[in-house]
Coordinates of C-alpha atoms in Angstrom, one line a residue:
M22 CA -27.5 -43.3 9.3
K23 CA -28.0 -45.5 12.7
F24 CA -25.6 -46.6 15.4
T25 CA -25.6 -50.4 14.8
E26 CA -24.2 -49.2 11.0
Y27 CA -20.9 -48.1 12.6
P28 CA -18.2 -49.5 10.8
Y29 CA -15.4 -50.4 13.1
E30 CA -11.9 -50.9 11.8
R31 CA -9.1 -51.0 14.4
P32 CA -7.3 -47.8 14.0
D33 CA -3.7 -48.3 12.0
L34 CA -1.8 -46.0 14.8
D35 CA 1.8 -46.2 12.0
R36 CA -0.6 -44.4 10.5
F37 CA -2.2 -42.2 12.2
K38 CA 1.4 -40.9 13.2
Q39 CA 2.6 -40.7 10.1
E40 CA -0.6 -38.3 8.9
F41 CA -0.7 -36.1 11.6
T42 CA 2.6 -36.3 11.5
S43 CA 2.6 -34.4 7.8
L44 CA -0.2 -32.1 8.8
L45 CA 1.4 -30.9 11.8
K46 CA 4.4 -29.8 9.8
G47 CA 1.8 -27.0 8.0
L48 CA 1.6 -25.4 11.4
E49 CA 4.9 -23.9 10.5
A50 CA 3.7 -22.9 7.3
D51 CA 4.4 -19.0 6.8
T52 CA 0.5 -17.4 5.9
L53 CA -2.3 -17.3 8.5
E54 CA -4.5 -19.3 6.0
E55 CA -1.8 -22.7 5.4
Q56 CA -1.6 -22.9 9.3
K57 CA -6.0 -22.6 9.6
A58 CA -6.7 -25.3 6.9
S59 CA -4.0 -27.6 8.6
V60 CA -5.9 -27.2 12.3
I61 CA -9.0 -28.2 10.1
A62 CA -7.3 -31.5 8.4
L63 CA -5.5 -32.1 11.8
N64 CA -8.6 -32.1 13.4
E65 CA -10.9 -34.1 11.2
L66 CA -8.3 -37.0 11.5
R67 CA -8.5 -36.9 15.2
S68 CA -12.2 -36.6 14.6
E69 CA -12.2 -39.8 12.7
F70 CA -9.4 -41.7 16.1
D71 CA -11.7 -40.5 18.3
T72 CA -15.2 -42.4 17.4
L73 CA -14.0 -44.7 16.1
Q74 CA -12.9 -45.0 20.1
N75 CA -16.0 -44.0 21.1
I76 CA -17.6 -47.0 18.7
V77 CA -15.6 -49.1 20.4
Y78 CA -16.2 -48.0 24.9
V79 CA -19.8 -48.6 23.6
R80 CA -20.6 -51.5 22.0
H81 CA -17.7 -53.1 25.1
S82 CA -19.8 -51.5 27.5
I83 CA -23.0 -52.6 26.1
N84 CA -21.6 -56.3 26.5
T85 CA -18.7 -56.5 28.4
A86 CA -18.0 -60.2 27.8
D87 CA -18.0 -59.5 23.9
A88 CA -14.7 -60.7 23.8
F89 CA -14.2 -58.5 20.5
Y90 CA -14.8 -55.6 21.3
K91 CA -13.5 -56.4 25.1
A92 CA -10.1 -56.9 22.9
E93 CA -10.1 -53.4 21.6
Q94 CA -11.8 -52.1 25.1
D95 CA -7.7 -53.3 26.1
Y96 CA -6.1 -51.7 22.5
F97 CA -7.4 -48.7 23.3
D98 CA -6.5 -48.0 26.4
E99 CA -3.3 -49.3 25.4
I100 CA -3.0 -46.6 23.0
G101 CA -4.4 -43.7 24.5
P102 CA -2.1 -42.4 25.8
I103 CA 0.4 -42.4 22.8
F104 CA -2.7 -41.2 20.7
Q105 CA -2.3 -38.1 24.0
E106 CA 1.8 -37.7 22.9
Y107 CA 0.7 -36.5 19.5
I108 CA -2.7 -34.0 21.0
T109 CA 0.4 -32.9 23.1
E110 CA 2.2 -31.7 19.7
Y111 CA -0.6 -30.4 18.1
Y112 CA -0.7 -28.5 21.8
K113 CA 2.5 -27.2 21.3
A114 CA 2.1 -26.3 17.7
I115 CA -0.3 -23.8 18.4
V116 CA 0.6 -22.4 21.1
N117 CA 4.0 -21.3 20.1
S118 CA 2.7 -20.6 16.5
R119 CA 3.3 -17.1 15.0
Y120 CA -0.7 -16.9 14.4
K121 CA -2.2 -17.6 18.3
K122 CA -3.1 -14.1 18.5
E123 CA -5.6 -14.8 15.1
F124 CA -6.6 -18.3 16.9
E125 CA -8.1 -16.6 19.5
Q126 CA -10.0 -14.3 17.3
E127 CA -11.4 -17.4 16.0
W128 CA -11.7 -20.4 17.8
G129 CA -11.5 -18.2 21.2
S130 CA -9.7 -18.2 23.7
Q131 CA -10.7 -21.3 25.8
L132 CA -8.7 -23.4 23.6
I133 CA -5.8 -22.0 24.2
S134 CA -6.8 -22.7 27.9
L135 CA -7.6 -25.9 27.2
A136 CA -4.1 -26.0 25.4
E137 CA -2.1 -24.4 28.0
I138 CA -3.3 -26.4 30.4
S139 CA -3.2 -30.4 28.5
L140 CA 0.9 -29.0 28.4
R141 CA 1.3 -29.6 31.9
T142 CA -0.4 -32.3 32.0
F143 CA 1.7 -34.7 29.6
S144 CA 5.2 -35.9 29.3
P145 CA 6.6 -38.9 27.2
D146 CA 7.7 -40.2 30.8
I147 CA 3.9 -40.9 31.8
I148 CA 2.8 -43.0 28.4
E149 CA 3.7 -46.8 30.1
D150 CA 1.3 -44.8 33.7
M151 CA -1.4 -43.5 31.9
Q152 CA -1.6 -47.4 30.4
L153 CA -1.4 -48.8 33.0
E154 CA -4.3 -46.2 35.4
N155 CA -6.3 -47.4 32.2
R156 CA -6.4 -51.2 32.9
L157 CA -7.2 -50.6 36.2
S158 CA -10.0 -47.8 35.2
T159 CA -11.5 -50.7 32.9
E160 CA -10.7 -54.0 35.2
Y161 CA -12.8 -52.0 38.1
T162 CA -15.3 -51.7 35.4
Q163 CA -15.6 -55.1 34.6
L164 CA -15.2 -56.3 38.1
L165 CA -18.6 -54.6 39.0
A166 CA -19.9 -55.7 35.8
S167 CA -19.3 -59.1 36.6
A168 CA -21.4 -58.5 39.2
K169 CA -24.2 -62.0 38.9
I170 CA -26.2 -61.7 42.0
M171 CA -28.9 -64.5 42.7
F172 CA -32.0 -62.3 44.4
A173 CA -35.5 -63.0 45.4
G174 CA -35.0 -66.5 42.6
A175 CA -33.0 -65.4 39.3
E176 CA -29.6 -63.6 38.9
R177 CA -29.9 -59.9 39.1
T178 CA -26.7 -57.5 38.0
L179 CA -25.5 -54.3 40.4
A180 CA -28.8 -52.4 38.5
Q181 CA -30.9 -55.1 38.3
L182 CA -31.1 -55.1 42.0
I183 CA -32.1 -50.7 42.5
P184 CA -36.3 -51.7 42.4
F185 CA -36.3 -54.1 45.1
E186 CA -33.5 -51.1 46.9
Q187 CA -36.8 -49.0 47.1
S188 CA -38.9 -51.6 47.8
A189 CA -42.6 -51.2 50.1
D190 CA -41.4 -53.6 52.0
R191 CA -38.4 -53.3 54.6
D192 CA -37.3 -56.4 54.6
V193 CA -37.0 -56.9 50.9
R194 CA -35.4 -53.4 50.9
K195 CA -32.5 -54.2 54.1
G196 CA -32.2 -58.4 52.0
A197 CA -31.4 -56.4 48.5
F198 CA -28.9 -53.8 49.9
Q199 CA -27.2 -56.7 51.8
A200 CA -26.7 -58.4 48.9
R201 CA -25.8 -56.2 46.8
F202 CA -22.3 -55.0 49.7
D203 CA -22.4 -58.9 50.6
F204 CA -20.8 -58.2 46.5
M205 CA -18.4 -55.9 47.4
S206 CA -17.8 -57.2 51.1
A207 CA -16.8 -60.0 48.7
H208 CA -14.3 -58.4 46.4
E209 CA -13.4 -55.3 49.1
A210 CA -9.5 -57.0 49.1
E211 CA -9.6 -56.4 45.5
F212 CA -11.6 -52.8 45.4
D213 CA -8.9 -51.9 47.6
R214 CA -6.0 -53.5 46.0
I215 CA -7.5 -51.6 41.8
Y216 CA -7.5 -48.0 44.5
D217 CA -4.0 -48.6 46.0
E218 CA -2.5 -48.7 42.7
L219 CA -4.3 -45.8 40.7
V220 CA -3.3 -43.9 43.9
A221 CA -0.2 -45.2 43.3
V222 CA 0.4 -44.4 39.8
R223 CA -1.4 -41.2 39.3
A224 CA 0.6 -40.1 42.3
A225 CA 4.1 -41.3 40.4
M226 CA 2.5 -39.4 37.7
A227 CA 1.9 -35.9 39.4
R228 CA 5.9 -36.2 40.3
K229 CA 7.5 -37.2 37.2
L230 CA 5.7 -33.8 35.7
G231 CA 6.6 -31.8 38.4
Y232 CA 3.5 -31.1 40.5
P233 CA 3.3 -31.1 44.5
S234 CA 1.6 -34.1 44.6
F235 CA -1.9 -35.8 42.3
V236 CA -4.3 -32.5 43.9
E237 CA -3.0 -30.2 41.3
L238 CA -2.9 -32.3 38.6
G239 CA -5.9 -33.7 38.9
Y240 CA -7.9 -30.2 39.0
D241 CA -5.7 -30.0 35.5
R242 CA -6.7 -32.7 34.3
M243 CA -10.3 -32.0 34.8
N244 CA -10.0 -28.7 32.7
R245 CA -10.5 -26.4 36.2
T246 CA -9.0 -23.2 34.4
D247 CA -10.7 -20.7 36.7
Y248 CA -11.4 -22.3 39.9
N249 CA -8.8 -24.0 42.5
A250 CA -9.2 -26.0 46.0
D251 CA -9.1 -22.9 48.0
M252 CA -12.5 -22.4 46.2
V253 CA -14.0 -25.0 46.0
A254 CA -13.1 -25.6 50.0
N255 CA -14.9 -22.7 50.7
F256 CA -17.7 -24.2 48.9
R257 CA -17.8 -27.1 50.7
K258 CA -18.3 -25.1 53.5
Q259 CA -21.2 -24.1 52.7
V260 CA -23.0 -26.4 51.6
L261 CA -22.0 -27.8 55.6
E262 CA -23.4 -24.9 56.8
H263 CA -26.5 -24.1 55.0
I264 CA -27.3 -26.9 53.1
V265 CA -27.0 -30.1 55.4
P266 CA -29.0 -29.5 58.0
A267 CA -31.9 -28.7 55.1
A268 CA -31.2 -32.0 54.5
G269 CA -31.3 -33.6 57.6
K270 CA -34.7 -32.4 58.5
L271 CA -35.2 -34.3 54.9
K272 CA -34.2 -37.2 56.1
Q273 CA -37.1 -36.5 59.5
R274 CA -39.1 -35.9 57.7
Q275 CA -38.8 -38.7 55.4
S276 CA -38.4 -41.1 58.6
E277 CA -42.2 -39.9 59.6
R278 CA -43.2 -40.6 56.6
L279 CA -42.4 -44.2 56.7
G280 CA -43.7 -44.7 60.4
L281 CA -40.1 -46.0 61.9
D282 CA -38.2 -44.7 65.0
T283 CA -35.1 -44.9 63.3
L284 CA -34.1 -44.4 59.3
K285 CA -31.8 -47.4 58.5
F286 CA -29.7 -47.0 55.2
Y287 CA -31.3 -49.5 53.7
D288 CA -34.3 -47.5 54.4
E289 CA -33.4 -44.0 52.0
G290 CA -34.4 -45.9 48.5
L291 CA -38.3 -45.6 50.2
T292 CA -39.7 -42.3 50.1
F293 CA -42.8 -43.2 50.4
N294 CA -45.1 -45.7 52.4
S295 CA -47.5 -46.2 49.8
G296 CA -44.4 -46.9 46.9
N297 CA -41.3 -44.4 45.3
A298 CA -43.8 -43.1 41.9
V299 CA -42.5 -45.1 38.9
P300 CA -43.3 -45.2 35.3
K301 CA -46.6 -46.2 34.6
G302 CA -45.0 -48.6 31.4
D303 CA -42.4 -49.8 30.4
P304 CA -40.0 -49.2 28.1
E305 CA -40.9 -48.2 24.9
W306 CA -44.1 -46.3 26.8
I307 CA -41.3 -44.3 28.5
V308 CA -40.0 -43.1 25.0
A309 CA -43.2 -42.8 23.4
N310 CA -43.6 -39.7 26.3
G311 CA -40.4 -39.0 25.9
A312 CA -41.2 -38.1 22.3
R313 CA -43.3 -35.8 23.4
M314 CA -42.2 -34.7 25.9
Y315 CA -39.9 -33.0 23.9
K316 CA -41.6 -32.0 21.1
E317 CA -43.8 -29.5 23.3
L318 CA -40.5 -28.7 25.1
S319 CA -39.2 -26.9 22.0
P320 CA -38.7 -27.2 18.0
E321 CA -35.3 -27.7 19.3
T322 CA -35.6 -30.6 22.0
D323 CA -38.3 -32.3 19.1
E324 CA -35.5 -32.3 16.2
F325 CA -33.0 -33.4 18.5
F326 CA -34.7 -36.0 19.3
R327 CA -36.3 -37.7 16.6
F328 CA -32.9 -38.2 15.1
M329 CA -31.4 -39.9 18.6
Q330 CA -34.8 -42.1 17.9
D331 CA -34.4 -41.9 14.2
N332 CA -31.0 -43.1 14.3
E333 CA -31.0 -45.8 17.7
L334 CA -28.5 -43.6 19.6
M335 CA -29.8 -45.3 22.9
D336 CA -29.4 -48.0 24.8
L337 CA -31.4 -48.3 27.3
L338 CA -32.0 -52.1 29.1
S339 CA -30.1 -53.4 31.8
T340 CA -28.8 -56.6 30.5
S341 CA -26.5 -59.1 31.6
S342 CA -23.0 -58.5 31.7
K343 CA -24.2 -54.9 30.1
Q344 CA -21.6 -52.0 32.6
F345 CA -23.5 -50.9 34.5
G346 CA -24.6 -46.6 35.2
G347 CA -25.3 -44.8 32.5
Y348 CA -23.8 -42.2 30.1
C349 CA -23.9 -39.8 27.3
T350 CA -20.9 -39.8 23.8
F351 CA -20.6 -38.9 21.5
F352 CA -19.1 -39.2 17.8
D353 CA -17.8 -36.6 16.2
K354 CA -17.5 -38.0 12.6
Y355 CA -21.0 -37.9 12.6
K356 CA -22.5 -35.5 14.5
A357 CA -24.1 -37.7 16.9
P358 CA -24.7 -38.1 20.3
F359 CA -25.0 -41.0 22.5
I360 CA -27.4 -41.9 25.5
F361 CA -26.5 -45.0 27.7
S362 CA -28.4 -46.5 30.6
N363 CA -29.7 -49.4 32.7
F364 CA -33.7 -48.9 33.2
N365 CA -34.9 -50.5 36.2
G366 CA -39.0 -49.6 36.2
T367 CA -38.1 -47.1 39.3
S368 CA -38.1 -43.0 39.0
E369 CA -34.5 -42.9 37.2
D370 CA -35.3 -43.8 34.1
I371 CA -37.3 -40.5 34.1
D372 CA -33.7 -39.0 35.3
V373 CA -32.3 -41.2 32.7
L374 CA -34.4 -39.1 30.2
T375 CA -33.4 -36.3 31.2
H376 CA -30.2 -36.1 32.5
E377 CA -28.4 -38.1 30.1
V378 CA -30.9 -36.0 27.8
G379 CA -29.9 -33.1 28.6
H380 CA -26.4 -34.1 28.3
A381 CA -27.0 -35.3 24.6
F382 CA -28.7 -32.1 23.6
Q383 CA -26.3 -29.2 24.7
V384 CA -23.8 -31.5 22.0
Y385 CA -26.3 -32.0 19.9
S386 CA -26.8 -28.1 19.9
S387 CA -23.4 -27.7 19.8
R388 CA -22.1 -30.2 17.0
S389 CA -20.9 -27.2 14.7
L390 CA -19.2 -25.5 16.6
N391 CA -16.2 -28.3 15.0
V392 CA -14.0 -27.7 17.3
P393 CA -13.3 -31.2 19.2
E394 CA -12.4 -29.2 22.4
Y395 CA -15.8 -27.7 22.4
A396 CA -18.1 -30.3 21.8
F397 CA -18.7 -30.8 25.7
P398 CA -17.4 -28.1 28.3
T399 CA -15.8 -29.1 30.9
F400 CA -17.4 -31.3 33.8
E401 CA -19.0 -29.4 36.4
A402 CA -20.5 -27.5 33.3
A403 CA -21.0 -29.8 31.4
E404 CA -23.4 -31.2 34.3
I405 CA -25.3 -27.5 34.6
H406 CA -27.5 -28.7 31.2
S407 CA -28.4 -32.2 32.6
M408 CA -29.2 -31.4 35.7
S409 CA -30.9 -28.2 34.4
M410 CA -32.9 -30.5 31.7
E411 CA -34.6 -32.6 34.8
F412 CA -36.6 -29.9 35.9
F413 CA -37.1 -27.9 32.8
A414 CA -38.8 -31.0 32.1
W415 CA -41.1 -30.8 35.5
P416 CA -44.7 -29.5 33.4
W417 CA -44.3 -33.0 31.5
M418 CA -43.9 -35.6 34.9
N419 CA -47.8 -35.5 34.4
L420 CA -47.3 -38.5 31.4
F421 CA -44.4 -40.4 33.5
F422 CA -45.7 -40.7 36.5
E423 CA -49.9 -39.7 36.4
E424 CA -51.3 -39.2 39.5
D425 CA -48.0 -39.6 41.6
A426 CA -46.1 -36.5 39.5
D427 CA -45.9 -34.5 43.0
K428 CA -44.9 -37.9 44.0
Y429 CA -42.5 -37.9 41.8
R430 CA -41.1 -34.1 41.9
F431 CA -41.2 -34.0 45.5
N432 CA -39.0 -36.7 46.0
H433 CA -36.5 -35.9 42.7
L434 CA -35.8 -32.2 44.4
A435 CA -36.1 -33.1 47.6
G436 CA -33.3 -35.7 46.6
S437 CA -31.1 -33.2 44.7
L438 CA -30.6 -31.3 48.0
E439 CA -30.1 -34.3 49.3
F440 CA -28.0 -35.2 47.1
V441 CA -25.3 -32.0 47.3
P442 CA -24.0 -33.2 51.2
Y443 CA -22.8 -36.4 49.6
G444 CA -21.1 -35.2 46.5
V445 CA -19.0 -32.7 48.4
A446 CA -17.7 -35.4 50.6
V447 CA -16.3 -37.6 47.3
D448 CA -14.7 -34.6 46.7
E449 CA -13.2 -33.8 50.3
F450 CA -12.5 -37.9 50.5
Q451 CA -11.0 -37.2 47.0
H452 CA -8.1 -34.3 48.6
F453 CA -7.5 -36.4 51.3
V454 CA -6.5 -39.1 49.6
Y455 CA -4.0 -37.4 47.5
S456 CA -2.8 -35.4 50.1
N457 CA -1.3 -38.2 51.4
P458 CA -0.8 -40.7 48.7
E459 CA 1.1 -43.0 51.4
A460 CA -2.2 -43.8 53.9
T461 CA -3.1 -47.2 53.4
P462 CA -7.1 -49.0 52.3
Q463 CA -7.3 -49.4 55.9
E464 CA -6.4 -45.1 56.8
R465 CA -8.5 -44.7 53.5
K466 CA -11.9 -46.1 54.4
Q467 CA -11.9 -44.7 58.0
A468 CA -11.1 -40.6 56.4
W469 CA -13.7 -41.5 54.1
R470 CA -16.0 -43.0 57.5
E471 CA -15.2 -39.6 59.4
I472 CA -16.0 -37.0 56.2
E473 CA -19.7 -39.3 56.5
Q474 CA -19.7 -38.5 58.9
K475 CA -19.7 -34.6 59.1
Y476 CA -21.7 -34.9 56.4
L477 CA -25.3 -37.6 56.3
P478 CA -24.8 -37.6 60.1
H479 CA -28.5 -39.4 59.0
R480 CA -26.4 -42.4 58.1
D481 CA -27.3 -45.4 59.9
Y482 CA -25.5 -48.9 58.5
D483 CA -27.8 -50.4 61.2
G484 CA -24.4 -52.6 62.0
N485 CA -22.9 -53.3 58.4
S486 CA -19.6 -54.2 59.4
Y487 CA -17.8 -53.4 55.6
L488 CA -19.8 -50.2 55.4
E489 CA -19.3 -49.2 59.4
Q490 CA -15.8 -49.2 58.6
G491 CA -16.1 -47.7 55.3
G492 CA -16.5 -49.4 52.4
F493 CA -19.3 -47.5 50.3
W494 CA -17.6 -45.6 48.5
H495 CA -15.9 -48.5 46.2
K496 CA -19.5 -48.0 44.9
Q497 CA -18.6 -44.6 43.6
A498 CA -17.1 -45.0 40.5
H499 CA -15.6 -41.8 39.5
I500 CA -13.3 -42.3 42.7
F501 CA -11.5 -45.1 40.2
R502 CA -12.3 -43.7 37.1
T503 CA -12.0 -40.3 37.3
P504 CA -10.9 -38.8 39.9
F505 CA -11.7 -35.3 41.0
Y506 CA -14.9 -35.7 39.2
Y507 CA -17.7 -34.9 41.2
I508 CA -17.5 -31.7 42.8
D509 CA -18.3 -31.0 39.5
Y510 CA -22.6 -32.8 40.3
T511 CA -22.4 -30.4 43.1
L512 CA -21.3 -27.7 41.8
A513 CA -23.8 -27.9 38.8
Q514 CA -27.2 -28.7 41.0
L515 CA -26.5 -25.1 42.2
C516 CA -26.5 -23.9 38.7
A517 CA -30.1 -25.8 38.3
F518 CA -31.6 -24.7 41.6
Q519 CA -31.3 -21.5 40.0
F520 CA -32.4 -22.7 36.9
W521 CA -35.6 -24.4 38.6
K522 CA -36.4 -21.1 40.2
R523 CA -36.7 -19.2 37.2
S524 CA -38.8 -21.8 35.1
N525 CA -40.6 -21.1 38.2
E526 CA -40.8 -17.5 37.1
N527 CA -40.4 -16.9 34.0
F528 CA -40.6 -20.4 31.8
A529 CA -39.7 -18.9 28.3
E530 CA -37.1 -17.1 29.8
A531 CA -35.6 -19.2 31.6
W532 CA -34.9 -21.4 28.0
S533 CA -34.0 -19.4 26.3
D534 CA -30.9 -18.8 28.6
Y535 CA -30.2 -22.1 28.9
L536 CA -30.6 -22.7 25.5
Q537 CA -27.5 -20.3 24.7
L538 CA -26.3 -22.0 27.0
C539 CA -26.1 -25.4 25.5
Q540 CA -25.6 -23.6 21.7
A541 CA -22.0 -22.3 23.8
G542 CA -21.2 -26.1 24.0
G543 CA -17.0 -25.9 25.8
S544 CA -16.5 -22.4 23.6
K545 CA -15.9 -20.9 27.1
S546 CA -15.4 -21.9 31.0
F547 CA -17.1 -23.0 33.2
V548 CA -17.5 -19.7 35.2
E549 CA -17.4 -17.9 31.6
L550 CA -20.7 -20.5 30.9
V551 CA -22.7 -19.3 34.1
E552 CA -21.8 -15.8 33.4
L553 CA -23.2 -16.4 30.0
A554 CA -26.2 -18.2 31.1
G555 CA -27.4 -15.5 33.8
L556 CA -26.5 -17.3 36.8
T557 CA -24.6 -16.8 40.4
S558 CA -21.5 -18.4 40.3
P559 CA -21.7 -21.0 43.5
F560 CA -18.3 -20.6 44.3
K561 CA -19.9 -16.7 45.3
D562 CA -20.6 -16.2 49.3
G563 CA -24.1 -16.5 49.4
C564 CA -24.9 -18.2 46.4
V565 CA -26.1 -20.9 48.6
S566 CA -28.9 -19.2 50.6
S567 CA -29.9 -17.7 47.8
V568 CA -32.3 -20.7 46.4
I569 CA -32.1 -22.8 50.0
G570 CA -34.6 -21.1 51.7
E571 CA -36.9 -20.8 47.5
I572 CA -36.7 -24.8 48.4
E573 CA -37.6 -25.2 51.3
S574 CA -39.8 -23.8 51.2
W575 CA -41.4 -25.2 48.0
L576 CA -41.1 -28.5 49.8
N577 CA -42.5 -27.6 52.8
S578 CA -45.4 -26.2 51.3
I579 CA -46.3 -29.6 50.4
D580 CA -48.1 -32.3 52.4
D581 CA -46.0 -35.2 51.7
K582 CA -47.4 -37.7 54.5
A583 CA -50.5 -37.9 52.2
L584 CA -48.7 -37.9 48.9

């Protein structure tokens, strides 16, 4: 069934509650068979609800101006926390079941771990707080999507500015970035007010649930069962020691390639004077070549990508009123992933076709696990699939970039390395925010600027007052919508670097381990999945240094000035 054919009708919360409560009583039954049957039936009911919620989310994000789906999104923002209360009752039932051990044998210990951590993060006392958090997050998304910026003779969205930000003409680059941050600056008070309210309501939830601060609650909400803030801080320390200097060298090389005395923030988007590598065809051509790539990569990826195309499960073009960014979600009822993006004519279009496809291929590969909690793994593990797929696709980059394929590969690897310091900066900033919830908007921006200068010492804002005063983070949606979801990308990047290294040594063996990782879905914790894939944990001392040398050697072997 095609995505456009998926039926939608607003779920009746009272009917859902009645059915859920009735099925929940089955977890008090005397026999294991009866209790297992109740779990299966409850999961089917959850699948129906989750699928309807995701249909609304996708259709609203495709067109945030659609009044019907905006109203439906508002509805789910309100009832989502109430639904969570029912799920909490389910988790209580399986954790306290006389057959808990048998459940673990049937579905794995990760389900019980996730249930136990979820019980700590929810109480009916915070339902109104969760509803407010949802409303504020949606308000932020709609504010970004509302951008209609006149530039180069036409009205542009934020996504549509990106090609101009990568222009070989420095004045065009500067103008495009100026237009972006003029919009952000004009709405600075709104961004600050939304985030101020988000921090306050999250701190309030932490207090009500008995946490020392939202830091600990935030980690539990991210389902981090096998690492903590101290381990993350040690990882950031490794990044500061090994990757920040390497990224600085790359920025110096970029400045020399571009013939600039000083690399300004609006220069960072251009990697080569001859222009960045861009796809050599239109979106339809890109997708057709993507189909060829995945056909040649493996039988599994061929089957998956044909499924996505046949069922129209990708919405890739940037259009007016479309939500900014990209994502992958999953319609559990139909066992179907969905990819959302904003193609803009840059190499990012190919990154989407590999990154978001990595997510979608994983959830497609593990769709038969039939445990809702296992559809996707925890966030940092999920990003391994996406970032690693980007590297497994390297042999096919000639299809998209033709003679500029090496230019793309150099920029991709260098950019991936340069991203890590930014990623840990976002994480350290969030630790500051939630350890100091009473900080003012101005104090937060000052803290961001200091952290930014620590991890991104090369960044030069050329006197832009909004950015010099610490406003850059306003554009990072994760900070608003999903607190503490960002270190995940950097942890996964270190795992993806290992797959890159291994694929250069033995592609078939590396791919086999990657496929096994995808098939495991979310049935194990992050550290367990890393081990399953034959990778070294990023938390282990020496992990960062074990790959940085290989990456620098490859980059140094390329005559980047000739590209």
